Coordinates of C-alpha atoms in Angstrom, one line a residue:
Chain V
M30 CA 0.2 -0.2 -0.2
G31 CA 1.0 3.6 -0.8
K32 CA 1.3 5.8 2.2
A33 CA -1.8 7.9 0.8
S34 CA -3.9 4.8 1.9
Q35 CA -5.9 5.5 4.9
L36 CA -4.6 3.7 8.1
F37 CA -6.7 2.5 11.2
K38 CA -5.8 0.9 14.1
T39 CA -7.9 -1.5 16.5
D40 CA -7.6 -3.4 19.4
L41 CA -7.6 -7.3 20.3
K42 CA -12.4 -6.5 20.5
G43 CA -12.4 -4.9 17.2
L44 CA -10.5 -7.6 15.8
D45 CA -13.3 -10.0 17.0
R46 CA -15.5 -7.4 15.9
L47 CA -14.3 -7.9 12.0
I48 CA -14.3 -11.5 12.5
K49 CA -18.4 -11.5 13.6
K50 CA -18.7 -9.3 10.9
L51 CA -17.2 -11.5 8.7
R52 CA -19.4 -14.2 9.4
S53 CA -22.3 -12.0 9.4
D54 CA -21.6 -11.1 5.9
G55 CA -21.9 -14.7 5.1
Y56 CA -18.4 -15.6 5.0
V57 CA -17.4 -18.7 6.2
V58 CA -13.7 -17.5 8.6
Y59 CA -10.1 -19.4 8.7
G60 CA -7.9 -18.3 10.8
P61 CA -4.5 -20.1 12.4
V62 CA -5.5 -22.3 15.4
K63 CA -3.1 -23.9 17.7
R64 CA -3.8 -27.3 18.5
G65 CA -1.0 -29.4 19.9
R66 CA 2.4 -27.9 19.2
S67 CA 1.3 -27.1 15.1
W68 CA -1.2 -25.0 14.2
F69 CA -4.3 -25.5 11.6
F70 CA -6.1 -23.1 9.6
L71 CA -9.6 -23.8 11.2
E72 CA -13.1 -22.1 11.0
I73 CA -13.5 -19.7 13.7
D74 CA -16.1 -17.4 15.1
S75 CA -14.0 -15.3 17.5
V76 CA -10.2 -14.1 17.8
K77 CA -10.2 -15.6 21.0
Q78 CA -9.3 -19.0 18.9
V79 CA -6.7 -17.6 16.7
D80 CA -2.9 -17.8 17.9
L81 CA -1.8 -14.1 16.1
N82 CA 1.5 -15.1 17.1
Y83 CA 1.7 -18.3 15.1
V84 CA 4.6 -19.0 13.1
R85 CA 3.1 -21.4 10.0
T86 CA 0.3 -24.1 9.8
V87 CA 0.8 -27.4 8.8
L88 CA -1.4 -27.0 5.4
P89 CA -1.0 -23.2 3.6
P90 CA -4.3 -21.8 3.1
K91 CA -4.2 -23.7 -0.2
K92 CA -6.3 -26.0 1.1
L93 CA -9.3 -23.3 1.3
L94 CA -8.4 -22.0 -2.5
H95 CA -7.3 -24.9 -4.3
P96 CA -8.7 -27.9 -1.8
P97 CA -7.3 -31.1 -1.6
R98 CA -10.4 -32.8 -3.4
E99 CA -12.9 -31.2 -6.0
K100 CA -15.8 -32.2 -7.8
L101 CA -15.4 -30.8 -11.5
F102 CA -18.4 -32.0 -12.7
E103 CA -21.7 -34.7 -12.3
F104 CA -22.6 -36.7 -14.9
K105 CA -25.0 -39.0 -15.9
L106 CA -25.0 -41.6 -18.3
G107 CA -27.6 -43.0 -20.5
D108 CA -27.6 -42.2 -24.2
G109 CA -24.7 -40.7 -24.3
F110 CA -24.2 -38.2 -21.0
E111 CA -25.5 -35.2 -19.5
V112 CA -23.6 -33.0 -17.5
S113 CA -23.9 -30.4 -14.3
E114 CA -21.7 -28.7 -12.7
K115 CA -21.7 -28.1 -9.3
P116 CA -22.9 -25.2 -7.4
M117 CA -20.5 -22.7 -5.8
P118 CA -18.9 -23.6 -2.6
P119 CA -19.9 -21.1 0.5
T120 CA -17.6 -18.4 0.0
V121 CA -14.2 -18.0 2.7
A122 CA -12.5 -15.1 4.6
L123 CA -8.9 -15.9 5.7
F124 CA -8.1 -14.2 8.4
G125 CA -4.4 -14.2 9.4
V126 CA -2.4 -15.3 6.4
H127 CA 1.3 -14.6 6.4
P128 CA 3.0 -12.5 4.2
C129 CA 4.9 -15.6 2.3
D130 CA 1.0 -17.5 2.2
L131 CA 0.1 -13.9 0.6
K132 CA 2.8 -14.0 -2.1
A133 CA 1.9 -18.2 -2.9
I134 CA -1.7 -16.8 -2.8
E135 CA -0.8 -14.3 -5.4
R136 CA 1.5 -16.8 -7.6
Q137 CA -2.0 -19.3 -7.7
D138 CA -3.9 -16.0 -8.8
E139 CA -1.8 -15.5 -11.5
F140 CA -0.8 -18.9 -12.9
F141 CA -4.8 -20.3 -12.7
S142 CA -5.3 -17.3 -14.7
Q143 CA -3.6 -18.2 -17.6
T144 CA -5.8 -18.6 -20.6
P145 CA -7.5 -20.7 -20.4
E146 CA -8.8 -20.2 -16.7
D147 CA -9.5 -22.4 -14.0
P148 CA -12.9 -21.9 -13.3
Y149 CA -13.2 -23.2 -10.3
Y150 CA -10.1 -22.1 -8.6
L151 CA -11.3 -18.4 -9.8
A152 CA -14.7 -18.2 -8.6
R153 CA -14.0 -18.8 -5.0
R154 CA -10.8 -17.1 -4.9
R155 CA -13.0 -13.7 -6.4
N156 CA -15.8 -14.2 -3.7
A157 CA -12.8 -14.9 -0.7
L158 CA -11.6 -11.9 1.4
I159 CA -8.2 -12.1 2.5
I160 CA -6.5 -10.8 5.6
G161 CA -2.8 -10.4 5.9
L162 CA -1.0 -10.4 9.0
T163 CA 2.9 -9.6 9.4
C164 CA 4.4 -11.8 11.5
T165 CA 5.7 -11.5 14.9
R166 CA 8.7 -14.3 15.1
V167 CA 10.1 -16.4 12.7
D168 CA 11.9 -19.8 13.3
E169 CA 15.0 -21.5 12.1
N170 CA 13.1 -22.8 8.9
C171 CA 11.6 -19.5 7.7
F172 CA 13.5 -17.7 4.8
C173 CA 11.3 -15.8 2.9
L174 CA 13.3 -12.7 3.6
S175 CA 16.0 -14.5 1.2
R176 CA 12.9 -14.8 -1.4
G177 CA 11.7 -11.6 -1.5
T178 CA 8.3 -12.6 -0.4
G179 CA 8.6 -11.5 3.2
P180 CA 8.5 -10.6 6.0
E181 CA 7.0 -6.9 4.4
V182 CA 4.1 -7.5 1.9
S183 CA 2.3 -4.8 -0.3
T184 CA 0.0 -6.7 -2.3
G185 CA -2.3 -9.3 -2.2
F186 CA -4.5 -8.6 0.6
D187 CA -7.7 -7.1 1.4
I188 CA -7.1 -6.3 4.8
L189 CA -2.8 -6.4 6.3
I190 CA -3.2 -6.7 10.3
T191 CA 0.2 -6.0 12.2
D192 CA 1.0 -6.2 15.9
V193 CA 2.3 -2.5 16.8
G194 CA 2.6 -3.1 20.6
N195 CA -0.2 -0.5 21.8
G196 CA -2.8 -2.0 19.0
Y197 CA -3.3 -3.4 15.7
L198 CA -2.7 -0.8 12.5
L199 CA -5.2 -2.5 9.9
E200 CA -4.2 -1.3 6.1
P201 CA -6.8 -1.6 3.5
G202 CA -5.4 -3.5 0.6
S203 CA -8.8 -3.5 -1.4
A204 CA -11.5 -1.0 -2.0
K205 CA -13.4 -4.3 -0.2
G206 CA -10.9 -4.1 2.4
L207 CA -11.3 -0.5 2.9
E208 CA -15.2 -0.5 3.1
L209 CA -14.9 -2.8 5.4
L210 CA -12.5 -1.3 7.9
K211 CA -14.9 2.2 7.6
S212 CA -17.8 -0.2 8.0
L213 CA -16.7 -1.2 11.6
G214 CA -15.7 2.7 12.7
F215 CA -11.8 1.7 13.8
Q216 CA -10.6 4.7 14.8
E217 CA -7.9 6.4 12.1
V218 CA -4.2 6.8 12.2
G219 CA -1.6 8.2 10.8
D220 CA 1.7 7.4 9.1
E221 CA 3.7 7.5 12.7
Y222 CA 2.0 3.9 12.5
L223 CA 3.5 3.2 9.3
E224 CA 7.5 3.8 10.9
A225 CA 6.4 1.9 14.2
K226 CA 5.7 -1.0 11.6
Q227 CA 8.7 -0.7 9.9
K228 CA 10.4 -0.8 12.8
L229 CA 9.8 -3.5 14.2
I230 CA 9.8 -5.6 10.5
E231 CA 13.2 -4.2 11.0
E232 CA 14.2 -5.8 13.8
L233 CA 12.1 -9.4 13.1
K234 CA 14.6 -9.6 10.0
K235 CA 17.7 -9.8 12.3
S236 CA 16.5 -12.9 13.4
F237 CA 16.3 -15.1 10.2
T238 CA 19.4 -17.3 10.2
K239 CA 17.8 -19.3 6.8
Q240 CA 18.1 -18.4 3.3
M241 CA 18.2 -19.3 -0.8
P242 CA 18.0 -16.1 -2.5
P243 CA 16.7 -16.6 -5.9
E244 CA 19.5 -14.8 -7.8
G245 CA 20.4 -16.9 -10.7
L246 CA 19.4 -20.3 -8.8
A247 CA 16.9 -20.9 -11.8
E248 CA 19.6 -21.0 -14.2
L249 CA 22.3 -22.7 -12.1
A250 CA 20.4 -25.6 -11.7
K251 CA 19.3 -26.2 -14.7
S252 CA 23.3 -26.1 -15.6
M253 CA 23.8 -28.4 -13.0
L254 CA 21.0 -31.4 -13.8
E255 CA 24.2 -34.0 -13.5
H256 CA 25.4 -32.8 -10.0
E257 CA 25.7 -35.0 -7.4
V258 CA 23.1 -33.6 -4.9
W259 CA 20.4 -35.1 -6.8
K260 CA 21.4 -38.4 -6.3
E261 CA 22.9 -38.0 -2.4
T262 CA 19.5 -36.0 -1.1
A263 CA 17.3 -38.8 -3.0
E264 CA 19.1 -41.8 -0.9
R265 CA 17.5 -40.4 1.6
C266 CA 13.8 -39.4 0.1
L267 CA 10.7 -41.4 0.4
S268 CA 9.1 -39.9 -2.2
C269 CA 6.0 -39.4 0.3
G270 CA 4.6 -36.6 -1.2
N271 CA 4.6 -34.7 1.9
C272 CA 6.5 -31.6 0.6
S273 CA 4.0 -31.1 -2.5
L274 CA 0.8 -31.4 0.2
V275 CA 2.0 -28.9 2.4
C276 CA 3.3 -26.0 -0.5
P277 CA 1.6 -23.3 -0.8
T278 CA 2.3 -22.8 -4.5
C279 CA 2.4 -26.4 -5.5
Y280 CA -0.9 -26.6 -7.6
C281 CA -0.4 -30.0 -9.8
F282 CA -3.4 -32.3 -9.5
D283 CA -5.2 -35.8 -10.8
V284 CA -8.4 -35.8 -12.4
Y285 CA -10.3 -39.3 -12.5
D286 CA -14.0 -40.3 -12.7
V287 CA -15.9 -41.9 -9.8
L288 CA -18.9 -43.8 -11.2
E289 CA -21.7 -44.9 -8.8
L290 CA -22.7 -48.5 -7.8
N291 CA -25.7 -48.1 -10.1
L292 CA -23.4 -47.3 -13.2
R293 CA -25.6 -44.8 -14.2
S294 CA -24.3 -41.4 -12.6
G295 CA -21.1 -40.4 -11.1
V296 CA -18.9 -37.7 -10.4
R297 CA -15.5 -36.2 -11.8
V298 CA -13.0 -35.5 -9.3
R299 CA -9.8 -33.6 -8.9
E300 CA -6.8 -33.7 -6.0
L301 CA -3.7 -32.8 -5.3
D302 CA -1.0 -34.8 -6.7
S303 CA 2.5 -34.7 -6.0
C304 CA 5.3 -35.4 -9.0
Q305 CA 7.0 -37.3 -6.3
L306 CA 4.7 -40.1 -6.4
L307 CA 6.2 -42.9 -8.5
E308 CA 2.7 -42.8 -11.0
Y309 CA 2.8 -39.2 -11.6
A310 CA 5.3 -39.1 -14.5
E311 CA 3.8 -42.5 -15.9
V312 CA 2.6 -42.8 -19.3
A313 CA 0.6 -45.8 -21.3
L314 CA 2.3 -49.5 -21.3
G315 CA 4.0 -49.2 -18.1
G316 CA 6.4 -46.5 -19.1
N317 CA 7.5 -43.4 -16.9
F318 CA 9.9 -40.5 -17.8
R319 CA 10.8 -40.1 -13.7
R320 CA 10.5 -43.6 -12.8
N321 CA 14.1 -42.9 -10.6
R322 CA 13.4 -40.9 -7.2
F323 CA 16.3 -38.7 -8.1
Q324 CA 14.1 -37.8 -11.1
R325 CA 11.7 -36.6 -9.0
L326 CA 13.1 -35.1 -6.3
R327 CA 15.3 -33.2 -9.2
H328 CA 12.2 -32.1 -11.0
W329 CA 10.5 -30.9 -7.7
M330 CA 13.3 -28.7 -6.7
L331 CA 13.8 -27.5 -10.3
C332 CA 10.3 -26.2 -10.0
K333 CA 10.8 -24.5 -6.7
F334 CA 13.5 -23.0 -7.7
G335 CA 11.7 -21.6 -10.6
V336 CA 13.0 -23.6 -13.6
A337 CA 10.7 -26.7 -13.9
G338 CA 6.6 -27.0 -13.8
G339 CA 5.3 -24.0 -13.2
G340 CA 8.2 -21.6 -13.2
L341 CA 7.6 -18.7 -10.7
Y342 CA 4.4 -19.3 -10.4
S343 CA 4.9 -22.7 -8.3
S344 CA 8.2 -21.2 -7.0
C345 CA 9.5 -21.0 -3.2
V346 CA 8.1 -18.4 -0.9
G347 CA 10.3 -19.6 1.5
C348 CA 7.6 -20.8 4.2
G349 CA 9.5 -23.7 5.4
R350 CA 6.8 -26.4 5.0
C351 CA 8.5 -28.7 3.4
I352 CA 11.7 -28.8 5.3
V353 CA 9.4 -29.4 8.6
Y354 CA 7.5 -31.5 7.7
C355 CA 9.9 -34.0 5.0
P356 CA 10.1 -37.2 7.3
A357 CA 13.2 -37.5 5.8
N358 CA 15.0 -34.2 6.9
I359 CA 15.5 -33.1 3.3
D360 CA 15.9 -29.6 3.1
L361 CA 15.8 -27.7 0.1
T362 CA 17.8 -24.8 0.9
E363 CA 20.8 -27.2 1.7
V364 CA 20.4 -28.2 -1.4
A365 CA 20.5 -24.7 -3.3
S366 CA 23.7 -23.7 -1.6
R367 CA 25.3 -27.0 -2.8
L368 CA 24.6 -26.4 -6.2
R369 CA 25.9 -22.8 -5.7
G370 CA 29.6 -24.9 -4.0
G371 CA 28.9 -24.3 -0.7
G372 CA 29.8 -28.1 0.8
Chain E
M9 CA -16.3 -21.4 -20.9
N10 CA -15.3 -24.4 -18.5
P11 CA -12.3 -26.0 -20.1
Y12 CA -13.0 -29.2 -17.9
V13 CA -16.2 -29.9 -19.6
P14 CA -16.5 -32.6 -22.3
R15 CA -18.5 -31.5 -25.6
I16 CA -20.7 -34.7 -27.0
A17 CA -19.5 -36.6 -30.1
V18 CA -21.2 -39.5 -31.8
I19 CA -18.8 -42.6 -32.9
E20 CA -20.1 -42.1 -37.0
S21 CA -17.6 -44.8 -38.0
I22 CA -14.8 -47.5 -36.9
V23 CA -12.1 -48.8 -39.0
D24 CA -10.1 -51.6 -37.7
E25 CA -6.6 -50.1 -39.0
T26 CA -4.3 -52.5 -37.2
P27 CA -5.2 -55.7 -34.2
D28 CA -4.5 -53.2 -31.6
I29 CA -5.2 -49.9 -33.5
K30 CA -8.7 -48.3 -34.3
T31 CA -9.8 -45.3 -36.3
F32 CA -12.6 -43.2 -34.9
R33 CA -14.9 -41.2 -36.8
L34 CA -16.7 -38.1 -34.4
R35 CA -19.3 -35.9 -35.1
I36 CA -19.4 -33.1 -32.4
T37 CA -23.1 -32.8 -31.4
D38 CA -23.4 -29.2 -30.9
G39 CA -21.6 -27.8 -34.1
G40 CA -18.4 -25.7 -34.7
F41 CA -15.0 -27.4 -34.5
S42 CA -11.7 -26.2 -36.0
F43 CA -7.9 -27.4 -35.6
V44 CA -4.5 -27.3 -37.2
P45 CA -2.5 -30.3 -37.9
G46 CA -0.6 -31.8 -35.0
Q47 CA -3.4 -30.6 -32.6
F48 CA -5.2 -33.2 -29.7
V49 CA -8.3 -33.5 -28.0
M50 CA -9.2 -35.3 -24.5
V51 CA -11.4 -38.1 -25.4
S52 CA -13.3 -39.2 -22.1
V53 CA -15.3 -42.3 -22.0
L54 CA -17.5 -41.2 -18.9
G55 CA -17.2 -42.9 -15.7
V56 CA -13.8 -44.4 -16.9
G57 CA -11.6 -41.7 -18.0
E58 CA -10.0 -39.3 -20.2
S59 CA -6.7 -40.0 -22.8
A60 CA -5.5 -37.1 -24.7
I61 CA -5.1 -37.9 -28.7
S62 CA -4.2 -36.7 -31.6
I63 CA -6.3 -36.1 -34.6
S64 CA -5.2 -37.9 -37.8
S65 CA -8.4 -36.7 -39.9
H66 CA -7.5 -32.9 -42.0
P67 CA -8.8 -29.6 -40.8
D68 CA -10.9 -29.0 -43.6
D69 CA -13.5 -31.5 -42.5
A70 CA -13.5 -30.4 -39.4
E71 CA -17.2 -29.0 -39.7
K72 CA -18.6 -32.9 -40.8
F73 CA -16.4 -34.4 -38.6
I74 CA -12.8 -35.2 -36.8
E75 CA -10.8 -38.7 -36.4
I76 CA -8.9 -40.5 -34.1
S77 CA -6.7 -43.3 -34.3
V78 CA -6.5 -45.0 -31.2
R79 CA -4.4 -47.3 -29.7
K80 CA -5.5 -50.0 -26.8
V81 CA -2.8 -49.7 -24.4
G82 CA -5.2 -48.9 -20.9
N83 CA -8.8 -48.3 -19.3
V84 CA -9.7 -45.6 -21.6
T85 CA -8.7 -47.3 -25.0
G86 CA -9.5 -50.5 -24.3
S87 CA -13.3 -48.8 -23.3
L88 CA -13.1 -47.2 -26.2
F89 CA -12.6 -50.3 -28.0
R90 CA -15.7 -51.7 -27.0
L91 CA -17.9 -48.9 -28.0
K92 CA -20.5 -49.2 -31.7
P93 CA -20.8 -46.6 -34.1
G94 CA -23.8 -44.5 -32.5
D95 CA -21.9 -44.7 -29.5
K96 CA -21.4 -40.9 -27.7
V97 CA -17.7 -39.7 -26.0
G98 CA -16.9 -36.9 -24.6
V99 CA -14.7 -34.5 -26.6
R100 CA -12.5 -31.5 -25.2
G101 CA -10.1 -29.5 -27.4
P102 CA -8.4 -28.6 -29.8
F103 CA -5.4 -28.4 -27.5
G104 CA -1.9 -28.1 -28.3
N105 CA 0.3 -25.9 -30.9
G106 CA 0.2 -28.1 -34.1
W107 CA 3.0 -28.7 -37.2
P108 CA 4.6 -25.7 -38.8
V109 CA 2.3 -26.0 -41.6
D110 CA 3.3 -22.0 -42.2
K111 CA 6.8 -22.7 -41.6
A112 CA 6.9 -25.1 -43.9
V113 CA 5.5 -23.2 -47.0
G114 CA 7.4 -23.5 -50.0
K115 CA 9.8 -25.7 -48.0
D116 CA 11.0 -29.9 -48.7
L117 CA 9.4 -31.8 -45.9
L118 CA 11.2 -34.7 -44.4
I119 CA 7.9 -36.8 -42.8
V120 CA 9.1 -39.7 -40.3
G121 CA 6.4 -41.7 -38.4
G122 CA 6.6 -44.3 -36.0
G123 CA 3.8 -47.0 -34.6
C124 CA 1.1 -45.4 -34.2
G125 CA 2.4 -41.8 -33.9
Q126 CA 1.9 -41.7 -37.8
G127 CA -2.1 -40.8 -36.2
A128 CA -0.4 -37.6 -35.5
L129 CA 1.1 -37.3 -38.9
R130 CA -1.9 -37.9 -41.1
P131 CA -3.6 -34.5 -40.8
L132 CA -0.2 -32.8 -42.3
I133 CA 0.1 -35.8 -44.9
L134 CA -3.3 -34.9 -46.2
D135 CA -2.8 -31.0 -46.1
V136 CA 0.1 -32.1 -48.4
L137 CA -2.3 -34.1 -50.6
R138 CA -4.6 -31.3 -50.6
H139 CA -2.9 -28.1 -51.1
R140 CA 0.4 -29.9 -53.0
D141 CA 1.6 -26.6 -54.4
R142 CA 2.4 -25.4 -50.5
Y143 CA 5.7 -27.9 -50.5
G144 CA 8.4 -28.7 -52.1
R145 CA 9.7 -32.2 -52.2
V146 CA 7.6 -34.1 -49.7
E147 CA 9.2 -37.2 -48.4
I148 CA 7.4 -39.9 -45.9
L149 CA 9.1 -42.4 -44.3
Y150 CA 7.0 -44.8 -42.3
G151 CA 8.0 -47.5 -39.8
A152 CA 5.8 -50.1 -37.5
R153 CA 6.5 -53.4 -35.9
T154 CA 5.5 -55.9 -39.1
P155 CA 3.1 -55.3 -41.7
Q156 CA 0.6 -55.9 -40.0
D157 CA 0.8 -53.0 -37.4
L158 CA 1.2 -50.5 -40.6
M159 CA -2.1 -47.7 -39.9
F160 CA -3.5 -46.1 -43.5
K161 CA -2.9 -49.2 -45.6
Y162 CA -5.8 -48.0 -47.3
E163 CA -3.9 -44.5 -48.2
H164 CA -0.7 -45.6 -48.9
D165 CA -0.8 -46.0 -52.8
V166 CA -2.2 -42.2 -52.5
W167 CA 0.6 -41.6 -50.3
A168 CA 3.0 -42.9 -53.1
S169 CA 1.9 -41.4 -56.0
V170 CA 2.5 -38.1 -54.2
P171 CA 4.4 -35.9 -57.1
Q172 CA 7.8 -34.7 -56.3
G173 CA 7.5 -36.8 -53.5
C174 CA 7.7 -40.6 -51.8
L175 CA 6.5 -43.1 -49.3
L176 CA 9.3 -45.5 -47.8
L177 CA 7.8 -48.3 -45.4
T178 CA 9.7 -50.1 -43.0
V179 CA 8.8 -52.9 -39.9
D180 CA 10.9 -54.5 -37.6
R181 CA 10.2 -57.9 -38.6
V182 CA 8.0 -59.8 -41.1
P183 CA 6.2 -62.6 -39.7
P184 CA 6.2 -65.9 -41.7
G185 CA 3.9 -66.4 -44.1
V186 CA 3.5 -62.4 -45.3
E187 CA 4.5 -61.1 -48.3
W188 CA 6.4 -57.9 -48.1
K189 CA 8.6 -56.0 -50.8
H190 CA 9.4 -52.6 -49.0
N191 CA 12.4 -52.3 -46.1
V192 CA 13.1 -54.4 -43.0
G193 CA 15.1 -52.8 -40.2
V194 CA 14.4 -49.6 -38.1
V195 CA 12.9 -46.5 -39.9
T196 CA 16.7 -44.7 -39.5
R197 CA 17.4 -47.1 -41.7
L198 CA 15.4 -45.4 -44.3
F199 CA 17.2 -42.0 -44.0
E200 CA 19.9 -43.6 -46.8
H201 CA 17.2 -42.8 -49.3
V202 CA 16.1 -39.5 -47.9
T203 CA 17.2 -36.6 -51.0
V204 CA 15.0 -33.5 -49.5
D205 CA 17.8 -30.5 -48.8
P206 CA 18.8 -30.1 -45.6
A207 CA 19.6 -26.4 -46.2
N208 CA 15.5 -25.7 -47.3
S209 CA 13.2 -28.0 -45.0
L210 CA 11.5 -28.7 -42.3
V211 CA 11.4 -32.1 -40.4
C212 CA 8.1 -33.7 -39.0
I213 CA 8.5 -36.9 -36.7
C214 CA 6.0 -38.9 -34.4
G215 CA 7.0 -42.2 -32.7
P216 CA 8.1 -43.7 -29.5
E217 CA 10.6 -41.2 -27.8
I218 CA 13.5 -43.7 -28.3
M219 CA 12.9 -43.8 -32.1
M220 CA 12.9 -40.0 -32.0
H221 CA 16.0 -39.9 -30.3
F222 CA 17.8 -42.0 -32.8
A223 CA 16.4 -40.1 -35.6
V224 CA 17.3 -36.7 -34.4
K225 CA 20.9 -38.3 -34.0
G226 CA 20.9 -39.7 -37.7
L227 CA 19.4 -36.0 -38.6
L228 CA 21.7 -33.8 -37.3
S229 CA 24.4 -36.6 -39.0
M230 CA 23.0 -35.3 -41.8
G231 CA 23.0 -32.2 -42.0
F232 CA 19.5 -31.0 -40.6
K233 CA 19.8 -28.5 -37.7
E234 CA 18.2 -28.5 -34.4
S235 CA 15.7 -25.6 -35.3
Q236 CA 14.6 -27.8 -38.5
I237 CA 13.4 -31.0 -36.0
Y238 CA 9.9 -31.1 -34.8
L239 CA 9.1 -33.8 -32.8
S240 CA 5.3 -34.7 -31.5
M241 CA 5.7 -35.6 -27.5
E242 CA 4.2 -37.9 -25.6
R243 CA 3.1 -37.5 -21.9
R244 CA 0.2 -38.5 -20.0
M245 CA -2.1 -35.5 -19.4
K246 CA -4.9 -35.3 -17.1
C247 CA -6.1 -31.6 -18.6
G248 CA -4.7 -30.6 -21.8
V249 CA -4.6 -26.8 -20.3
G250 CA -1.7 -26.3 -18.3
K251 CA -2.8 -26.8 -15.0
C252 CA -2.5 -30.3 -13.7
G253 CA 1.6 -30.8 -14.1
H254 CA 1.8 -34.4 -15.5
C255 CA 3.2 -33.9 -18.7
Q256 CA 5.5 -31.3 -17.9
I257 CA 9.1 -32.0 -19.4
G258 CA 11.4 -29.6 -17.0
G259 CA 9.5 -26.1 -17.5
K260 CA 7.9 -27.2 -20.5
Y261 CA 4.2 -28.3 -20.9
V262 CA 3.3 -30.8 -23.3
C263 CA -0.1 -29.6 -23.6
K264 CA 0.2 -26.3 -24.5
D265 CA 3.8 -25.6 -25.4
G266 CA 3.8 -28.5 -27.2
P267 CA 3.2 -31.1 -28.0
I268 CA 5.2 -30.5 -30.9
F269 CA 8.5 -28.7 -30.5
T270 CA 11.9 -28.5 -32.2
Y271 CA 14.8 -30.2 -30.7
E272 CA 16.2 -26.9 -30.2
E273 CA 13.8 -25.8 -27.5
L274 CA 13.4 -29.4 -25.4
K275 CA 17.0 -31.4 -25.7
L276 CA 18.1 -29.4 -22.4
E277 CA 15.1 -30.7 -20.7
P278 CA 15.8 -33.3 -18.2
D279 CA 13.7 -36.6 -18.1
K280 CA 12.9 -38.1 -21.9
I281 CA 15.3 -40.4 -23.7
L282 CA 15.2 -37.8 -26.2

């Protein structure tokens, strides 16, 4: 947001009013909720359920915009077939999305907007409202700073919340967001709050330890397809696909038909898929162009480095999830640094 | 328009090409359809699934019908083989980029097909027959496993009689008792008979990737440039519109950046035999 935009301030009660207002406007509101030692985007009706100091959720908010499984259409078989598209899902509001995930949503928006547009994703996205949340802390697996995807963020949200110590700064990022803030009668404040926010962010930047700068990485990785790091790392890889499922920019899906037992009707479904799984690159007659595990690991990492798959649209935003949830402790930033000649 | 929802097509007729390849003539029931040679469609047998299949007919006929030539290799193609004229299938598309018919104007054409890859090349061959003056010399090389596995046998005489052109056939082996007066051996063996001018020609290839691998090697040594060699690639696809990811070769999508690429475009991408 530019300096010209209006700024608002509120307290915890105000955030609660915001959530309640969204619900009364018909949104199903999801926010980061702590369960055990992890956070999850779950449906909320009060700010009390939300942990505003969370680090990262297990699954990114992708699960609400590009769901793990969704019906593309229903069909009836008879003389040929009839197809009926499913009704629109409920409209969602995402409360408390961190900058890395905001950036990932922007990339998915662009990816699914390419011709021909993906009507399912875009319909859901157009109806969605996104409330960003500036991070209050980072852990050893956060590296958005080096990716240029955080901790500052200027687009991709309708409202951005920042805890500035003596309250919450609210920045509108869209007309919809501004209207909402005005309707709630929040107190307008001046630019000094932006300065306070900037100070906090500068402080936060000092706590990043991990990094994977994008500069030249794509070209470098593509020129090192035979580097030993791919095979060495793949020896540990279990090909479980966790990294894809938790990645906020992985979009790949499988499509299949499910026929009812009466054999007269059914549904065509799409389901998130992963290039780490053996079946992903299978072709006719049992062929497979990524039969070796190192090829699958390399393809996924090349995609995250921005030089395979969706290119920049599916490249890494530095959220750290694939590192945290890899059962074999594989860290793509270590692979990147090996490619750069660092050990 | 929803790119994932198929249109309904009626099977008008079926031709048995080989023991495991059939050509289906389809009429799209809700009207208009147009495509360029080399493009493909996603064909649905609802309840079973969907497969990417090249269009094997000529674009000029598209308002009346399109043809697809299908080898029985899996669930969807197996289900297609059980259908009869009058049955309905789903069709999405056309998708992909097509053969470089505009760039080929005034140039010699070398067309190299292997196995059921000939289906994707037939629209191009039909274009040569219908618009002979657009192209220079046209040589067609086609190889299959056995004489029985050759598609479009009923058209070979016409292909062979193209002025300033030739049709050279080869098979891997000839079963006992089968009459065969053409070549025996892999399709690249036919390269010694090629007379098109590498300096002013395009090569269009479709076949098993291992065959294309050796074809490219041979062509490069004959003096063709990487940018003159066009290859129709095959990967399993789930969407056809550049979203599902399955057909990726490195950073390329076979469905939307291809299926036809020059060797130059593909040579640095990983995970291919080519």
